[in-house]
JSON list of C-alpha atoms in Angstrom, two decimals:
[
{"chain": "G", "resi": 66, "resn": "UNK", "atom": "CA", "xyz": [142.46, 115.15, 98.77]},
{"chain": "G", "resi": 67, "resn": "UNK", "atom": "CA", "xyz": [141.57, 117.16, 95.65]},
{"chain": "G", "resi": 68, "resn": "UNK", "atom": "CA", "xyz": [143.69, 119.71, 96.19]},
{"chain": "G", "resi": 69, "resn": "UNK", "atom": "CA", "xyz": [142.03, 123.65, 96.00]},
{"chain": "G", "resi": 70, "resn": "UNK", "atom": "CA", "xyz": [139.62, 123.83, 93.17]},
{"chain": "G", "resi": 71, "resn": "UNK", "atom": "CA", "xyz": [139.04, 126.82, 90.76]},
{"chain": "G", "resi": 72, "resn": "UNK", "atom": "CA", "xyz": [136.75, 127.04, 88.34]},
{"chain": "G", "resi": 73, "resn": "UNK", "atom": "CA", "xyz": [136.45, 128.26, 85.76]},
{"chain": "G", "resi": 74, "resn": "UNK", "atom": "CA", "xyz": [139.91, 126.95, 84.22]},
{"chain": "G", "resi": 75, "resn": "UNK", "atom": "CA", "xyz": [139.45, 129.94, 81.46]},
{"chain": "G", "resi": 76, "resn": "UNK", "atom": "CA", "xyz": [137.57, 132.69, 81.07]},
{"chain": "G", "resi": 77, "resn": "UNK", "atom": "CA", "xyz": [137.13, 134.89, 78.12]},
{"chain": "G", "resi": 78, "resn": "UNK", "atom": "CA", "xyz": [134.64, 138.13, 78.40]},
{"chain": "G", "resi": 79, "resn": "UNK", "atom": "CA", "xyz": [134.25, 141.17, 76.90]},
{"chain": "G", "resi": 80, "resn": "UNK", "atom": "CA", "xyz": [134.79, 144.48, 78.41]},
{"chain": "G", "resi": 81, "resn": "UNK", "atom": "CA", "xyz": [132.41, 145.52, 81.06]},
{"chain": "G", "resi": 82, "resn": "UNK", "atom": "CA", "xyz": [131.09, 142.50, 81.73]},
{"chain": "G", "resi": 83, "resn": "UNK", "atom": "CA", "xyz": [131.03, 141.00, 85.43]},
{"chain": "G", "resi": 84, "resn": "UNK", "atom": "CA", "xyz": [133.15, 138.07, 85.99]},
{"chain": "G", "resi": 85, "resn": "UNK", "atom": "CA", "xyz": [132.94, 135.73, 88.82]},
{"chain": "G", "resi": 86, "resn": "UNK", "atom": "CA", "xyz": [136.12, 133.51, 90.09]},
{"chain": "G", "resi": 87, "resn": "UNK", "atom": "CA", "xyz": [135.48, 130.87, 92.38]},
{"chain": "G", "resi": 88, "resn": "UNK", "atom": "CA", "xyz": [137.75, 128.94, 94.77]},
{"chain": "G", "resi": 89, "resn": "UNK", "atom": "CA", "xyz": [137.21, 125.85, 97.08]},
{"chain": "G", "resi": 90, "resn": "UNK", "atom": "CA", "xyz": [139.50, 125.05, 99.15]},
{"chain": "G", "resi": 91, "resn": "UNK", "atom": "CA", "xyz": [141.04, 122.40, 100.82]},
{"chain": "G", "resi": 92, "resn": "UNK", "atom": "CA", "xyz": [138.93, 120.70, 103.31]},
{"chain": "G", "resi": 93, "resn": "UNK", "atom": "CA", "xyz": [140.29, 122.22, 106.75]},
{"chain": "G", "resi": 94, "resn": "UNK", "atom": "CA", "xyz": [142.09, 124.30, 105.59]},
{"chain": "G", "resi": 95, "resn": "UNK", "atom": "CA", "xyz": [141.06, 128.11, 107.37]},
{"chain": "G", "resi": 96, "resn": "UNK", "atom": "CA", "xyz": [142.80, 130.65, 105.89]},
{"chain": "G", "resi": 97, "resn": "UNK", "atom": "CA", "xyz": [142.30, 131.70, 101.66]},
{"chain": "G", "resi": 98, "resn": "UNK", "atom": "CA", "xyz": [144.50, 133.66, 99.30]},
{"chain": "G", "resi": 99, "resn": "UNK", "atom": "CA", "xyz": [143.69, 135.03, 95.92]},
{"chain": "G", "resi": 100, "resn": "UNK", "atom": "CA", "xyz": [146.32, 136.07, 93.70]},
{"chain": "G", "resi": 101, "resn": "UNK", "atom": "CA", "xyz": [147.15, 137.70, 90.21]},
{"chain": "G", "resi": 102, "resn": "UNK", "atom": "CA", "xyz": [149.86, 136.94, 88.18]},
{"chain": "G", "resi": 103, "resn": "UNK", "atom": "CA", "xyz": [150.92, 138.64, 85.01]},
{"chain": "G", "resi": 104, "resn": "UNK", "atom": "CA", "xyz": [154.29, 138.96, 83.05]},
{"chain": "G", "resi": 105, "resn": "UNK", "atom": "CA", "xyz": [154.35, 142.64, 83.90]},
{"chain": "G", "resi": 106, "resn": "UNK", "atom": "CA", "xyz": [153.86, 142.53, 87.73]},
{"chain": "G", "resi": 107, "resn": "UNK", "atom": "CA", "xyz": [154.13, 138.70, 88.64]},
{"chain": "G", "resi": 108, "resn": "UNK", "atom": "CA", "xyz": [152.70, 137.30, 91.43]},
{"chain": "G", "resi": 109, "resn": "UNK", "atom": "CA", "xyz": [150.61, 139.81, 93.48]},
{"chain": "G", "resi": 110, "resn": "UNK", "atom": "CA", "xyz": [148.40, 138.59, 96.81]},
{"chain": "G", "resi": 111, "resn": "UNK", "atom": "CA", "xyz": [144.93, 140.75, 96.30]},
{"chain": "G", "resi": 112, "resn": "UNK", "atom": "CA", "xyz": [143.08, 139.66, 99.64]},
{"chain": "G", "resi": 113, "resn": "UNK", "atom": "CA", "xyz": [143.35, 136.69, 102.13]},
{"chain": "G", "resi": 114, "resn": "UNK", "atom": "CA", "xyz": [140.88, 135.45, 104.45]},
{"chain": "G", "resi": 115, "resn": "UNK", "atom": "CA", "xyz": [141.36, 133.69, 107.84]},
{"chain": "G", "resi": 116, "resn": "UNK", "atom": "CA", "xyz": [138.12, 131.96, 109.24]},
{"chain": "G", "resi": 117, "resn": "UNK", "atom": "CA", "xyz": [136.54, 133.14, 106.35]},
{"chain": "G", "resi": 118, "resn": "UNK", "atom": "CA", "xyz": [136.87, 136.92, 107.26]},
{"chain": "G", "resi": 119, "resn": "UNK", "atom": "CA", "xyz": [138.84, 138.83, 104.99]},
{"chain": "G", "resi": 120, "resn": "UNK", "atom": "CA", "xyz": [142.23, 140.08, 106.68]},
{"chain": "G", "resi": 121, "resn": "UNK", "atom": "CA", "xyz": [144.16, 141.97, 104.38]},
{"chain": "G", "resi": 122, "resn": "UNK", "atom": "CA", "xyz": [142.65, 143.23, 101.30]},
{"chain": "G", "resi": 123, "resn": "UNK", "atom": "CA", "xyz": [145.36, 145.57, 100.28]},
{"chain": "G", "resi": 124, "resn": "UNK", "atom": "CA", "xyz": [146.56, 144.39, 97.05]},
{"chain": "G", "resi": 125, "resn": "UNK", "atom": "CA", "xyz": [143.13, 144.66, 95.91]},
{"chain": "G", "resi": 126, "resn": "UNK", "atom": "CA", "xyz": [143.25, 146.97, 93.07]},
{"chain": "G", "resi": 127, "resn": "UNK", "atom": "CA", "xyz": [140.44, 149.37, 93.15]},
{"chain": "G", "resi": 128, "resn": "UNK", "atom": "CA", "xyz": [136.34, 149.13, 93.74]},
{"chain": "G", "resi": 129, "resn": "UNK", "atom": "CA", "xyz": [135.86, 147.15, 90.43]},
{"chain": "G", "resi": 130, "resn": "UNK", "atom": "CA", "xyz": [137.44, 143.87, 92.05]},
{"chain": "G", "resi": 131, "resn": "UNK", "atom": "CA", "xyz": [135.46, 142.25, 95.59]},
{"chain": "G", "resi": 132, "resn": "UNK", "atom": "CA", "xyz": [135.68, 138.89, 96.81]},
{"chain": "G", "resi": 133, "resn": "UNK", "atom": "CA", "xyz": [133.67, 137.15, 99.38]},
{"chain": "G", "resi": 134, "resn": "UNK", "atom": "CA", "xyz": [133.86, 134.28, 101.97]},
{"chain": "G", "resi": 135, "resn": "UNK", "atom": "CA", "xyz": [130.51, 133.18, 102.20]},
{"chain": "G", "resi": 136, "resn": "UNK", "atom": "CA", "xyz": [131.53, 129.75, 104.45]},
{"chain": "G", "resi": 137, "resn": "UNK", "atom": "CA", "xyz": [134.68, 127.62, 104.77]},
{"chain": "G", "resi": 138, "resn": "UNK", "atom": "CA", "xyz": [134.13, 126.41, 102.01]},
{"chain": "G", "resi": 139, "resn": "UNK", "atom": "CA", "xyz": [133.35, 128.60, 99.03]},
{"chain": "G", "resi": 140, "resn": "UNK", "atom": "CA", "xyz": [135.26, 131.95, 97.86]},
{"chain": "G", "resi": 141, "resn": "UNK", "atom": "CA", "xyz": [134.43, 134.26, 95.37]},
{"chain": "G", "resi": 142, "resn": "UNK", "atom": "CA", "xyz": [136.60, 137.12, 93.48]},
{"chain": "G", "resi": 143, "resn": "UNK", "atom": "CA", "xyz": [133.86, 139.23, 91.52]},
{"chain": "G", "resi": 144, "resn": "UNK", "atom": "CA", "xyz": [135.22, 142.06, 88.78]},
{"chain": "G", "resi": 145, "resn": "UNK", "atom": "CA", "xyz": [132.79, 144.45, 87.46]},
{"chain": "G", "resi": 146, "resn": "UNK", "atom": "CA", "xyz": [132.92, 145.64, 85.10]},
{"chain": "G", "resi": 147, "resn": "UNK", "atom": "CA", "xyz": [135.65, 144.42, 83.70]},
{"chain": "G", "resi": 148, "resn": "UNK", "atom": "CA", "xyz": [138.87, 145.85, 81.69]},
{"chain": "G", "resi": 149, "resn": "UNK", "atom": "CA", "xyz": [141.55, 144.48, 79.47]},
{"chain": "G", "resi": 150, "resn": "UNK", "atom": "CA", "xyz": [144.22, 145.26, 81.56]},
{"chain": "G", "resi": 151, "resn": "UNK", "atom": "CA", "xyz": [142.26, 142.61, 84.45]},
{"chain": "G", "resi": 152, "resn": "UNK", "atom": "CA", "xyz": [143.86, 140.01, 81.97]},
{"chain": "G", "resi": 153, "resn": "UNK", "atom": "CA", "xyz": [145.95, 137.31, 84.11]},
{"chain": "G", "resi": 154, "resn": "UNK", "atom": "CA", "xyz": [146.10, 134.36, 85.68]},
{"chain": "G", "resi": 155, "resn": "UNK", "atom": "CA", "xyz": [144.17, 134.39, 88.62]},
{"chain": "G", "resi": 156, "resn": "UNK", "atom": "CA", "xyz": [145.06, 131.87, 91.65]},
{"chain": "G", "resi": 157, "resn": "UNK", "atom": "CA", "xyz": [143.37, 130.56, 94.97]},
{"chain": "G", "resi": 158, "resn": "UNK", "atom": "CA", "xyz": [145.57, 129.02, 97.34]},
{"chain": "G", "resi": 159, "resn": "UNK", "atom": "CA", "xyz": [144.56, 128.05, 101.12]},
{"chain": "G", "resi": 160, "resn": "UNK", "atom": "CA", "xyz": [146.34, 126.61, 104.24]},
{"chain": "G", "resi": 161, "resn": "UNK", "atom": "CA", "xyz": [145.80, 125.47, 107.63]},
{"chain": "G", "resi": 162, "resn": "UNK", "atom": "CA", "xyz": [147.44, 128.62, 109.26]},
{"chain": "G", "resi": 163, "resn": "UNK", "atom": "CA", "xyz": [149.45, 126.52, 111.48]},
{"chain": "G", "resi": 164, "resn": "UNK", "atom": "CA", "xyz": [151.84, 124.72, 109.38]},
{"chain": "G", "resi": 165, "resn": "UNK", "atom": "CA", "xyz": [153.76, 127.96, 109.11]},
{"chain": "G", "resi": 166, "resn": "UNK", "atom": "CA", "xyz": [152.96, 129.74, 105.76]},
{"chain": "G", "resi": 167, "resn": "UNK", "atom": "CA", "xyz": [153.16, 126.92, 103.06]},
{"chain": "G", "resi": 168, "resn": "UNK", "atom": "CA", "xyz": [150.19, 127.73, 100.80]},
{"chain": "G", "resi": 169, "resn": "UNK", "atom": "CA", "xyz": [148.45, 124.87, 98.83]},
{"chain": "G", "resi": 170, "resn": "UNK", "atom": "CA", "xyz": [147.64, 126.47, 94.84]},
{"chain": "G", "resi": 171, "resn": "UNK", "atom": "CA", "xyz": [145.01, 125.94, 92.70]},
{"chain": "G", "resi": 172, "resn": "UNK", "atom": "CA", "xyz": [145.17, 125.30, 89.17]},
{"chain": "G", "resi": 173, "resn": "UNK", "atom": "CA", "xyz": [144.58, 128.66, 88.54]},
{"chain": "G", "resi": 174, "resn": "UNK", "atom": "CA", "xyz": [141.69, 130.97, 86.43]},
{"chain": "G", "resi": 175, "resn": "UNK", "atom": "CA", "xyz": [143.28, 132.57, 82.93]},
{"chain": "G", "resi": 176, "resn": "UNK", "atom": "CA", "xyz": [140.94, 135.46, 82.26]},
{"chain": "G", "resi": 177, "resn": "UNK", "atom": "CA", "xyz": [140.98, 137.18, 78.87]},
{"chain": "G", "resi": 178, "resn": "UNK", "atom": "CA", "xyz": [138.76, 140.80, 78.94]},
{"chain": "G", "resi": 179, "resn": "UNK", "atom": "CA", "xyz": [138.41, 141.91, 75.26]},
{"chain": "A", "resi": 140, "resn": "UNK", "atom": "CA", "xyz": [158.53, 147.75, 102.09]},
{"chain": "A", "resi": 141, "resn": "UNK", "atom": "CA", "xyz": [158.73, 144.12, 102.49]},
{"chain": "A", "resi": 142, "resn": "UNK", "atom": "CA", "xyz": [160.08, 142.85, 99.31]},
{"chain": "A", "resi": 143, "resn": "UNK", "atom": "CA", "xyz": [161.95, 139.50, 97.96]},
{"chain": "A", "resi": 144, "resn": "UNK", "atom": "CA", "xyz": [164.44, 139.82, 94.73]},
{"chain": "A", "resi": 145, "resn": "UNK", "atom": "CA", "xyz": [165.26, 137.36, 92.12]},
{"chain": "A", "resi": 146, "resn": "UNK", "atom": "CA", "xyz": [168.55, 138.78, 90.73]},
{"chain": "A", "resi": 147, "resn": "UNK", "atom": "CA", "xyz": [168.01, 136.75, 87.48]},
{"chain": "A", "resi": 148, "resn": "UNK", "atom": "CA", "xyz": [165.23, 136.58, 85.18]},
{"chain": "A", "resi": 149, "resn": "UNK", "atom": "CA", "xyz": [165.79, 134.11, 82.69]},
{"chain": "A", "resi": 150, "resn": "UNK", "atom": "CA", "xyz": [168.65, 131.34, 83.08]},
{"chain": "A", "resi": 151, "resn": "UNK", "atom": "CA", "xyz": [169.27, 129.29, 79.77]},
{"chain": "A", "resi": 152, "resn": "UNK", "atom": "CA", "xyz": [171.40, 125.92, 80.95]},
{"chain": "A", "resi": 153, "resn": "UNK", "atom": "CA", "xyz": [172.07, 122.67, 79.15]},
{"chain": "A", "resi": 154, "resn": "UNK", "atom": "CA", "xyz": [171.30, 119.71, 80.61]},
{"chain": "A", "resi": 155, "resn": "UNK", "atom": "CA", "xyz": [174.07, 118.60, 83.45]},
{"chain": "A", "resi": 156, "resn": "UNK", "atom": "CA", "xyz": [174.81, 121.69, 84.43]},
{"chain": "A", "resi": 157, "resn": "UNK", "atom": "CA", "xyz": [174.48, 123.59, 87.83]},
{"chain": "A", "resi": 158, "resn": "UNK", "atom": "CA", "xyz": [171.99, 125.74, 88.74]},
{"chain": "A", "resi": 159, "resn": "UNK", "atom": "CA", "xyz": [172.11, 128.74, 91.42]},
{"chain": "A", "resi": 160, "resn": "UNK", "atom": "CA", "xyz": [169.25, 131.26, 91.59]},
{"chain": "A", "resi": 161, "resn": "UNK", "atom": "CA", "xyz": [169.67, 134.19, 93.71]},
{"chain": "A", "resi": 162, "resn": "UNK", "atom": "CA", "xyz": [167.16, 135.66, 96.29]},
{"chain": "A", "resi": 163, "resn": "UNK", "atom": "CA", "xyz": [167.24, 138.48, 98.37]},
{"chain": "A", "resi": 164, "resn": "UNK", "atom": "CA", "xyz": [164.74, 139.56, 100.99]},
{"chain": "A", "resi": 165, "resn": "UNK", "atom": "CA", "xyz": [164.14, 143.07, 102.99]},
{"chain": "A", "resi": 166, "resn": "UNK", "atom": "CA", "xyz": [162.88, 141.71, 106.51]},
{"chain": "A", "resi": 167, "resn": "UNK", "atom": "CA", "xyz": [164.42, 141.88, 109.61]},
{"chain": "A", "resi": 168, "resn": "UNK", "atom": "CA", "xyz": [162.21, 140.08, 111.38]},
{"chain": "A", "resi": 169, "resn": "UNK", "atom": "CA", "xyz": [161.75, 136.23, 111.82]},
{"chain": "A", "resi": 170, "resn": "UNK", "atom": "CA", "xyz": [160.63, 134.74, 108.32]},
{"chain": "A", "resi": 171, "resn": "UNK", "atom": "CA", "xyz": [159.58, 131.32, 106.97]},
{"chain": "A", "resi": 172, "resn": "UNK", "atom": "CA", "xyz": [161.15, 131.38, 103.15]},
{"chain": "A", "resi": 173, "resn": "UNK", "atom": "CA", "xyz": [160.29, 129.25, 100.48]},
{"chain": "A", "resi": 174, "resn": "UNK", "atom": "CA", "xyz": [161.21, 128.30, 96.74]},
{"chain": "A", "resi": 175, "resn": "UNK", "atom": "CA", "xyz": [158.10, 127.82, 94.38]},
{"chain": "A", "resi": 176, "resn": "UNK", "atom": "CA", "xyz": [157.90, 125.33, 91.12]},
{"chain": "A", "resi": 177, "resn": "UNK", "atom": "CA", "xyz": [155.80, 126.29, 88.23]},
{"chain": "A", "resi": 178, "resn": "UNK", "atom": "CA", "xyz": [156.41, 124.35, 85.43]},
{"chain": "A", "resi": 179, "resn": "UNK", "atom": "CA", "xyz": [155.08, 125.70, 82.10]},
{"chain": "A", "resi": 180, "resn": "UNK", "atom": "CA", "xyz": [151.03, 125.84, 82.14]},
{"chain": "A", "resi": 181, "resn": "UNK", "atom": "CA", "xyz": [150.67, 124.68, 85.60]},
{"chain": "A", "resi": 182, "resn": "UNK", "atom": "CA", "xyz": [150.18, 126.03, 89.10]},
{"chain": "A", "resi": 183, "resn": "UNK", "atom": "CA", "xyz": [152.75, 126.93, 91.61]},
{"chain": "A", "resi": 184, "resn": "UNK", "atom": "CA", "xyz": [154.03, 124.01, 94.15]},
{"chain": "A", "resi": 185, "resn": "UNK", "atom": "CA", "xyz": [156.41, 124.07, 96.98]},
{"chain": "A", "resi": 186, "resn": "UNK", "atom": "CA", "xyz": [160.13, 122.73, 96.44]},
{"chain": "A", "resi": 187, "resn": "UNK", "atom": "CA", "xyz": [161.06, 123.62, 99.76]},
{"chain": "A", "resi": 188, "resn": "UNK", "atom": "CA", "xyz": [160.96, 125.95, 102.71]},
{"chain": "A", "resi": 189, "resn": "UNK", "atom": "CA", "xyz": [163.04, 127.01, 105.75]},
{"chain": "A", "resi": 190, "resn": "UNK", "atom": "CA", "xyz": [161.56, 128.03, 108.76]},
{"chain": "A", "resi": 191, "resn": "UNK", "atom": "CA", "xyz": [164.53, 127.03, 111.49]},
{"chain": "A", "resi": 192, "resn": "UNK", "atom": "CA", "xyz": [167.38, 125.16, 112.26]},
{"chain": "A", "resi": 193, "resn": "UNK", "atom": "CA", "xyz": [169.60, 123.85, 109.67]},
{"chain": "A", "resi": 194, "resn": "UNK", "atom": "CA", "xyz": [170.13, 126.86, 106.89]},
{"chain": "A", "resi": 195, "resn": "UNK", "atom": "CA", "xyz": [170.36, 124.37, 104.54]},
{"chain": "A", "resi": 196, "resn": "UNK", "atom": "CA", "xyz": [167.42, 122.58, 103.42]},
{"chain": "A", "resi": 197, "resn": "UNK", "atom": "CA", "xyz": [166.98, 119.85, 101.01]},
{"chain": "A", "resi": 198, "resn": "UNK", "atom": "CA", "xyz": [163.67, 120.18, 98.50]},
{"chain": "A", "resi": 199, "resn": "UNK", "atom": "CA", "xyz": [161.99, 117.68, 95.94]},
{"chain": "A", "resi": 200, "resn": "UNK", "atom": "CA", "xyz": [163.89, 116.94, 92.74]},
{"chain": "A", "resi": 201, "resn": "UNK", "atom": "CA", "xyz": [167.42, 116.93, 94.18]},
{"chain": "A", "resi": 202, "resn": "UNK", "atom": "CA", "xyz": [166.81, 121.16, 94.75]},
{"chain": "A", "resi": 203, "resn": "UNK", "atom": "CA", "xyz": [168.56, 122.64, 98.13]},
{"chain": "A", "resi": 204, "resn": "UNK", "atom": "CA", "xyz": [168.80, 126.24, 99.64]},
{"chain": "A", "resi": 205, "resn": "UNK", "atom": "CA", "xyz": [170.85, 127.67, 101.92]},
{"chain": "A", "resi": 206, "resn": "UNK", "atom": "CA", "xyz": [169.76, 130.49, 104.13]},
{"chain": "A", "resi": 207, "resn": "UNK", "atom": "CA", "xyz": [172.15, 132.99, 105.39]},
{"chain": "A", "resi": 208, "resn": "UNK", "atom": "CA", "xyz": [170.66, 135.49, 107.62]},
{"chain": "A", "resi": 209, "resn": "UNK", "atom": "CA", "xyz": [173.46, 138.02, 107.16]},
{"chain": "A", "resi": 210, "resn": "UNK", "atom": "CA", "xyz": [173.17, 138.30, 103.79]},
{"chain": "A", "resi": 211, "resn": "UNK", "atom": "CA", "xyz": [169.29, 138.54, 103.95]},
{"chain": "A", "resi": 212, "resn": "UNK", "atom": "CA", "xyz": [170.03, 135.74, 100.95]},
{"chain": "A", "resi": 213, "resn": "UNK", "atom": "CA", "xyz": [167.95, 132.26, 100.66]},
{"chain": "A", "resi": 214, "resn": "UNK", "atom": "CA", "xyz": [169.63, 131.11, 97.01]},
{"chain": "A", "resi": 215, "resn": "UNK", "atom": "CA", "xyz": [168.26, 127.82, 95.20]},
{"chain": "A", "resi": 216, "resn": "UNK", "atom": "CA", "xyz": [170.63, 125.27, 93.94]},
{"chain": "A", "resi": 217, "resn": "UNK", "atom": "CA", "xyz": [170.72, 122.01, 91.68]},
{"chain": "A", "resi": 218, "resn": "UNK", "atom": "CA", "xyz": [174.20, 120.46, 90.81]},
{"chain": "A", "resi": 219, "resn": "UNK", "atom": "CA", "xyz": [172.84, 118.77, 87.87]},
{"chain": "A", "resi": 220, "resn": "UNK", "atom": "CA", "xyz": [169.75, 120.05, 85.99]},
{"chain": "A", "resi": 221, "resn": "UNK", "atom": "CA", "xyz": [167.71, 118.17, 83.58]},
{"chain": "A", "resi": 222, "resn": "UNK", "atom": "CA", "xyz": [165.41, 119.19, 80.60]},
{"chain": "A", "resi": 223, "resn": "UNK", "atom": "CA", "xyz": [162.75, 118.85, 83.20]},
{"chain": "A", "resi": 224, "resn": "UNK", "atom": "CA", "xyz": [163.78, 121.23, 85.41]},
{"chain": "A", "resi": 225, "resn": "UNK", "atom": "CA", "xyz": [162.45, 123.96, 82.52]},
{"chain": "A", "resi": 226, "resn": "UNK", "atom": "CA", "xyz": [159.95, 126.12, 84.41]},
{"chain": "A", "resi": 227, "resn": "UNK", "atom": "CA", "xyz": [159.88, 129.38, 86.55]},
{"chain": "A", "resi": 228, "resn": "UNK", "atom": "CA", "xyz": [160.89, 129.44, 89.97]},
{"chain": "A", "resi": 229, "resn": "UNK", "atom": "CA", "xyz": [159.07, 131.65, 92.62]},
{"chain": "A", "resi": 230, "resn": "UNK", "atom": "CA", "xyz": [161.21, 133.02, 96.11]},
{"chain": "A", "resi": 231, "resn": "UNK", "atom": "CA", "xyz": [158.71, 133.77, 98.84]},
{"chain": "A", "resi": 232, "resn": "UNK", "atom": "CA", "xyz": [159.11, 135.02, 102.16]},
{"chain": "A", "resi": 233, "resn": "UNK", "atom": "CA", "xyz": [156.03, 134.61, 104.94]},
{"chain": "A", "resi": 234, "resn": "UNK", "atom": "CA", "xyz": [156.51, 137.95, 107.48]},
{"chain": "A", "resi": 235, "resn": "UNK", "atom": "CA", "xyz": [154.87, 137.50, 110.72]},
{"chain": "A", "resi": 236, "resn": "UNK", "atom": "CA", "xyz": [151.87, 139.62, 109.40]},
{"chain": "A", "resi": 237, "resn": "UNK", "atom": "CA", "xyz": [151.13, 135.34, 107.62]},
{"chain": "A", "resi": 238, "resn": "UNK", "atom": "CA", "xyz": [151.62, 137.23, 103.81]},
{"chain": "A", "resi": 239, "resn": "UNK", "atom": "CA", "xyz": [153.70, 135.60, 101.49]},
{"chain": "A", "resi": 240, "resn": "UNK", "atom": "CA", "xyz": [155.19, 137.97, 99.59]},
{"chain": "A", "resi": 241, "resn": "UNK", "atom": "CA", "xyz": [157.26, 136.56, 96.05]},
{"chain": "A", "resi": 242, "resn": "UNK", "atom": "CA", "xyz": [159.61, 137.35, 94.11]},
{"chain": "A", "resi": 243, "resn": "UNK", "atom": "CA", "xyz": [159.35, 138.01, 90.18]},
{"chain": "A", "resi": 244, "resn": "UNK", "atom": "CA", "xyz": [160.42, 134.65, 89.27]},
{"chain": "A", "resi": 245, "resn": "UNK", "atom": "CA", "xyz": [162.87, 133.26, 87.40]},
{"chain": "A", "resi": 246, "resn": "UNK", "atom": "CA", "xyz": [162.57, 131.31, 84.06]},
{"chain": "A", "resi": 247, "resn": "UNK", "atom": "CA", "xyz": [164.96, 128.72, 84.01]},
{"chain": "A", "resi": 248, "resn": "UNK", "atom": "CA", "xyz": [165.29, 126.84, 80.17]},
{"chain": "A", "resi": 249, "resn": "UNK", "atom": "CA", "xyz": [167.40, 123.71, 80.23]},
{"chain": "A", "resi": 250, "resn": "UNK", "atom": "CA", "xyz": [168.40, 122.81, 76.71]},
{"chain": "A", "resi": 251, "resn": "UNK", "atom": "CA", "xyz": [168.34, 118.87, 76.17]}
]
C-alpha cells in the first residue's frame, strides 16, 4: 500500500494568497484527520471526517481555513487568504475506525506564507 | 479538558544509556494510548499502543510502556538507546469521542 499521500510536499506563498492541501488516503480506510504542527503549539487535530462527513471541526482555527471530503478518496484543506502565522507542517492521517484509534500519517505539507 | 503531558521536552543521552519519557493524561474514561516516532524530517509513526490487557506493552525498536491507570501515567522506556533513536516522541491518548489528542513531544538527542 502507498501509505496516505499529501501533496504538495512544500509549499511556499505569499500572504493572501489561497492555498490548497490535499490528502489521499489509504484505500479503505473511512475516517480522515488533518493536523498542524508547529514548535509553538505542536500537534493540533483541525477537523476529522468519518465516511467522508466532517465530524469534529473544532480545532479549526477561524473562517480563513475549510476543508472538504468530496469522496473516499480525496480531501482538501483550503486557506484563504493566507497569513504568516498559517506557517507549519500540515499532516493527513486516516484509519479504518475499527482498529481502535491508530492513525496512519502522511508525509506531511510544510507551508511557508511570506 | 482532555489533555496528555510530556513532563520533558528535550532529553540529551549518550548512546547505551536508558531512556524513560514521562506521560500524563486527564481522562477518566476508557482510553486507547499510544507513543508516536518522528524522526527528524519525517512523519509521525506508531511505536506502540495499549488498548487492554497487559499494562505493559512491547513497541518496535526494543521501546516498551507501561500503563498504570492510577497514576493516569503511560511512560516510554528503552534500556539501551542508540544514535538512532534521535527524534521526537509524540504521547497520544484516543477518548471515546475517536480524537487523538497528543502531547507536546519530546526531543530525545542521543550523542554517538
Amino acid at each position: 500500500d502507498a501509505g496516505v499521500i499529501q501533496s504538495p510536499r512544500h509549499e511556499v506563498t505569499e500572504m493572501g494568497q489561497e492555498v490548497t492541501l490535499r490528502c489521499k488516503p489509504i484505500s479503505g480506510h473511512n475516517s480522515l484527520f488533518w493536523y498542524r504542527q508547529t514548535m509553538m503549539r505542536g500537534l493540533e487535530l483541525l477537523i476529522y471526517f468519518n465516511n467522508n462527513v466532517p465530524i469534529d471541526d473544532s480545532g479549526m482555527p477561524e473562517d480563513r481555513f475549510s476543508a472538504k471530503m468530496p469522496n473516499a478518496s480525496f480531501s482538501t484543506l483550503k486557506i484563504q487568504p493566507s497569513e504568516p502565522r498559517d506557517s507549519a507542517v500540515y499532516f493527513c492521517a486516516s484509519n479504518t475506525g475499527t482498529d481502535k484509534g491508530e492513525q496512519y500519517f502522511g508525509p506531511g505539507t510544510r507551508l511557508t506564507v511570506t | 479538558a482532555q489533555s496528555v503531558s510530556q513532563h520533558n521536552h528535550h532529553v540529551i543521552l549518550s548512546e547505551a544509556a536508558s531512556l524513560e519519557l514521562g506521560c500524563n493524561y486527564s481522562y477518566g474514561g476508557t482510553v486507547n494510548l499510544f507513543w508516536y516516532v518522528q524522526y527528524p524530517g519525517q512523519h509521525l509513526q506508531l511505536l506502540l499502543k495499549y488498548f487492554s490487557g497487559d499494562p505493559l506493552v512491547k513497541g518496535i525498536k526494543g521501546f516498551e510502556a507501561e500503563f498504570i491507570k492510577s497514576k493516569f501515567s503511560f511512560n516510554l522506556r528503552k534500556p539501551s538507546v542508540q544514535w538512532s533513536d534521535t527524534a521526537e516522541y509524540f504521547c497520544a491518548v484516543r477518548n471515546q469521542g475517536g480524537k487523538l489528542i497528543f502531547g507536546q513531544g519530546t526531543e530525545l538527542s542521543v550523542k554517538p
